[in-house]
Coordinates of C-alpha atoms in Angstrom, one line a residue:
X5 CA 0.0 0.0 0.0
X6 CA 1.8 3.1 -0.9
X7 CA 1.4 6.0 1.4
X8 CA -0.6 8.3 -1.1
X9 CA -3.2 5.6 -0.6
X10 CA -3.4 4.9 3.1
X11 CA -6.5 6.4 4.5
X12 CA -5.3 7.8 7.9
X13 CA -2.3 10.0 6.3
X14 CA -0.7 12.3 8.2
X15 CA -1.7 15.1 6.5
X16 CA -4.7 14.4 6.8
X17 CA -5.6 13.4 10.2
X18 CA -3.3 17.0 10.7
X19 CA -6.1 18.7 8.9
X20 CA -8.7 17.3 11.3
X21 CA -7.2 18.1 14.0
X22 CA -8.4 21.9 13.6
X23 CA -11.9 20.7 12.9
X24 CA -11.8 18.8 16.3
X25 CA -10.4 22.0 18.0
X26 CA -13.7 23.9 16.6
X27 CA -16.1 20.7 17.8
X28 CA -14.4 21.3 21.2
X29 CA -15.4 25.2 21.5
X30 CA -18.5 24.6 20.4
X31 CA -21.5 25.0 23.5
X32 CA -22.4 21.6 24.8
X33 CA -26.1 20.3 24.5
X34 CA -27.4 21.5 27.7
X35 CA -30.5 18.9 27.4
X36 CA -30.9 15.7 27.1
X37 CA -33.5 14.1 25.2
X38 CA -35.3 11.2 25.4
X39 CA -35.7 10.3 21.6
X40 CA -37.5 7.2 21.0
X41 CA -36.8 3.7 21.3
X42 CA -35.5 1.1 19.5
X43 CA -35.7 -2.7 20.0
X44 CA -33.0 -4.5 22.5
X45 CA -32.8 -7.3 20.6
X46 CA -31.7 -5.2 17.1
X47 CA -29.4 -3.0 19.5
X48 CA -27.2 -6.0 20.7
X49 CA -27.3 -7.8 17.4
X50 CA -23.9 -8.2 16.2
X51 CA -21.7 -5.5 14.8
X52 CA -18.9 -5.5 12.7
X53 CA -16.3 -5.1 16.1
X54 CA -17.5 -7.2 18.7
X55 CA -19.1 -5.2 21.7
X56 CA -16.8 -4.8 25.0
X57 CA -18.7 -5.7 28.2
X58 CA -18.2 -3.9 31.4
X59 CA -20.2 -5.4 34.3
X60 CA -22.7 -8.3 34.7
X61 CA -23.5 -10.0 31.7
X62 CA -26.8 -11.1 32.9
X63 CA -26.9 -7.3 34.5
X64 CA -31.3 -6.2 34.0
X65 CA -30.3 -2.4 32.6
X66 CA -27.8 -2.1 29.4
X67 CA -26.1 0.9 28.8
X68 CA -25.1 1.8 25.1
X69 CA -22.6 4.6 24.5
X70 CA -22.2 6.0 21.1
X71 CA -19.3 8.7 21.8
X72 CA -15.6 9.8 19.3
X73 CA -12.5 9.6 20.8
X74 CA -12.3 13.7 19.7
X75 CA -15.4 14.5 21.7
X76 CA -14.8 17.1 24.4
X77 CA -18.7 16.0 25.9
X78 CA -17.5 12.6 25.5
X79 CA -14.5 13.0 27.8
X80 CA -16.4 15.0 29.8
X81 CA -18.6 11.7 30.5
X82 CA -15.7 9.5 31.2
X83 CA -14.1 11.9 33.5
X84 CA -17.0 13.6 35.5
X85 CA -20.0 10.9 35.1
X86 CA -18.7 7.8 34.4
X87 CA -16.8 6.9 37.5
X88 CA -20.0 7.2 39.8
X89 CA -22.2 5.4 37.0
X90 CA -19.3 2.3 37.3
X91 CA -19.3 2.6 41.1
X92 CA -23.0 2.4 41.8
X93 CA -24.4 0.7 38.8
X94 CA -21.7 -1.6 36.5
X95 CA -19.3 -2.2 40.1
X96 CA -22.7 -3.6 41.8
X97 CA -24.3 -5.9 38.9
X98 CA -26.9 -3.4 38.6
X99 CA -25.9 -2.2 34.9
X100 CA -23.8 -3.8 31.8
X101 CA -22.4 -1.0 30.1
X102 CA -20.8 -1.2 26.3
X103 CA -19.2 1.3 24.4
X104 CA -19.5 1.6 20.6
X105 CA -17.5 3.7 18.2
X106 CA -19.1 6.5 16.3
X107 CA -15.8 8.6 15.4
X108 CA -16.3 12.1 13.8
X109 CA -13.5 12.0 12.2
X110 CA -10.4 10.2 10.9
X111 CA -8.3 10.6 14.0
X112 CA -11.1 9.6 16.0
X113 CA -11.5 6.3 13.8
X114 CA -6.8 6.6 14.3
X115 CA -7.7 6.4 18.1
X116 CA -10.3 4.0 18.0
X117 CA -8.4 1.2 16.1
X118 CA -5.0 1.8 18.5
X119 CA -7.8 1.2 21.8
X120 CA -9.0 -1.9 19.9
X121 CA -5.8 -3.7 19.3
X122 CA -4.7 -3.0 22.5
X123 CA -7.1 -5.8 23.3
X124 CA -10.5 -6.7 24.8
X125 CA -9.1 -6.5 28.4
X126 CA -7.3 -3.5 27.9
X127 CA -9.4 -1.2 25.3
X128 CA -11.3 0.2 28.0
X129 CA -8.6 1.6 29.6
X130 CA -7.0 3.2 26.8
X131 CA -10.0 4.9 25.9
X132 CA -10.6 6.3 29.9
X133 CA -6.2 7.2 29.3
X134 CA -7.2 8.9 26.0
X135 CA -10.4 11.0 27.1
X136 CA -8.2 12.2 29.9
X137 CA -5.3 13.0 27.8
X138 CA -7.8 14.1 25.1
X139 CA -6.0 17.7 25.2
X140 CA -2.4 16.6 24.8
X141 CA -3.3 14.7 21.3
X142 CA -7.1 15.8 19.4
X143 CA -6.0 19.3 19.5
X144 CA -3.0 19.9 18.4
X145 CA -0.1 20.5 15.9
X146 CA 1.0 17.4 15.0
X147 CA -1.5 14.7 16.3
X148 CA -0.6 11.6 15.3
X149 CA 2.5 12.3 17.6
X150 CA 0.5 13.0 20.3
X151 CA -1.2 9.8 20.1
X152 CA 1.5 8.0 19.9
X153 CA 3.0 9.7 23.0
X154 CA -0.2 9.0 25.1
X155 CA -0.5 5.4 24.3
X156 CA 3.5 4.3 25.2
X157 CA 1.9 5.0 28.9
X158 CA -0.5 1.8 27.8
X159 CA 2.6 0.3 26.4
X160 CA 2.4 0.7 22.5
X161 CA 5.3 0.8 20.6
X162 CA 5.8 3.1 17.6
X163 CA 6.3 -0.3 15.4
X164 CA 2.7 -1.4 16.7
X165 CA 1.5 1.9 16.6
X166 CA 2.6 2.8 12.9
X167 CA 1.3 -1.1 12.0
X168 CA -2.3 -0.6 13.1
X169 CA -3.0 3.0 11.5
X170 CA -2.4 0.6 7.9
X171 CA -5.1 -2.0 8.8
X172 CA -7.3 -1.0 6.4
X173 CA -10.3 -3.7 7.3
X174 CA -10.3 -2.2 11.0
X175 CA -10.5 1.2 9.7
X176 CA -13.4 -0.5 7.7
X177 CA -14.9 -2.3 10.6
X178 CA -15.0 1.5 12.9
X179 CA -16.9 2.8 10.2
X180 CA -19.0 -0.1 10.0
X181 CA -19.8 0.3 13.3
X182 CA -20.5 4.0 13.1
X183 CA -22.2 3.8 9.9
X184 CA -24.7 1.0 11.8
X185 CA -25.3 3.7 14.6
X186 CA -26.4 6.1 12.4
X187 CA -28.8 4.5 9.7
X188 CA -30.2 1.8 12.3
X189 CA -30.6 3.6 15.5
X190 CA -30.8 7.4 14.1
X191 CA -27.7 8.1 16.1
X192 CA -25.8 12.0 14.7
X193 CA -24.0 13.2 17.6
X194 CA -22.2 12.3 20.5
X195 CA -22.3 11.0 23.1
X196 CA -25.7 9.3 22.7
X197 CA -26.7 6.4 25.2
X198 CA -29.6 4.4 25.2
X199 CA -30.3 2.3 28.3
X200 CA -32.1 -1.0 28.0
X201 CA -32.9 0.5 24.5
X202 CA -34.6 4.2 25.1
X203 CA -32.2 6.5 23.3
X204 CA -31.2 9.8 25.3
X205 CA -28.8 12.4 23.8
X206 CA -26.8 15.3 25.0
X207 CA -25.4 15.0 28.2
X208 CA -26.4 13.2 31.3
X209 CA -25.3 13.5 34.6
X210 CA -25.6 10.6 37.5
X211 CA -28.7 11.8 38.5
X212 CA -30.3 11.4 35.2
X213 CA -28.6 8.1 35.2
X214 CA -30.3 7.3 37.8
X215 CA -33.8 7.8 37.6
X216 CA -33.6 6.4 33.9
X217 CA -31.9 3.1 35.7
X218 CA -34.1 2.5 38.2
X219 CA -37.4 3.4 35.5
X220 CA -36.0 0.4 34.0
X221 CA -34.8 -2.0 36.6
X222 CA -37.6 -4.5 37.5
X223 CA -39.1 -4.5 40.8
X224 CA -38.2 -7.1 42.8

């Protein structure tokens, strides 16, 4: 594959970086919505990744995340909201919780792949390490260098690193997933959750959590 061809140049994913930086200054979604519902069977269905469980299995709420790795909301989530949601909900067996990829942009769909083949135990973690670092790598100069800096702390090496941004049928498979989001489950912005299948959008703090959790946990 020659490098005029590969689909996460660097040019390229230096060009989006401004267009994150923009997506980051713009005002957050101060409301959530609850926007309909879609069926919990079709939601879990298989994707083109395979989902990444955190929590009970057999947990009776399930928590879907569509968020991009360049998301300032997003890591606003993971820092602020998520730990309490994983404390009282996913910690406890209340909650299952899965996180799908709906990049906005090419180095979004960069960062995704590099938390994927970091594997199943450990792409979890590398997103959390890449929402926190979020600053230090979506918005700025040279990006791609910035990932690569952030994800040597996860233990990537630039070899691995370099390997990865050329696997051209995970690049495909993110998109798939993204692409499924949007034309199955109306999902166009991030984050978007929908718990045990009722889609809610803009952001959410644990209280909203909450109440939607225990609307939908059955009484005992």
């Amino acid at each position: 594959m020659s490098s005029q061809s590969f689909a996460l140049s660097r040019r390229r994913l230096m060009t989006v970086a401004a267009g994150a930086l923009a997506l980051a200054a713009a005002p957050a979604h101060a409301e959530k919505a609850a926007a309909g519902k879609v069926a919990i069977e079709e939601l879990m269905a298989p994707n083109a990744l395979p989902d990444i469980v955190e929590g009970n299995a057999n947990a009776p709420v399930t928590i879907v995340e569509y968020a991009s790795m360049t998301c300032s909301h997003c890591a606003a989530f993971h820092h602020e909201v998520y730990p309490g949601l994983k404390k009282d909900y996913i910690d406890t067996g209340k909650v299952k919780f899965i996180l799908r990829e709906f990049p906005l942009d090419p180095l979004a769909t960069a960062a995704f792949m590099l938390a994927r083949e970091l594997g199943a135990d450990k792409r979890d973690a590398a997103v959390d390490l890449l929402f926190a670092q979020q600053k230090n790598w979506a918005f700025v100069d040279k990006p791609l260098d910035g990932l690569a800096n952030v994800l040597k702390q996860a233990g990537m090496g630039q070899e691995k690193f370099e390997a990865i941004l050329k696997d051209q049928d995970l690049y495909k498979k993110v998109n798939e997933v993204r692409s499924r989001g949007a034309e199955k489950f109306g999902v166009n912005s991030t984050p978007t959750f929908f718990i045990n299948g009722e889609k809610y959008t803009g952001e959410m703090n644990i209280q909203d959590f909450g109440k939607a959790i225990a609307a939908k946990t059955p009484a005992k």
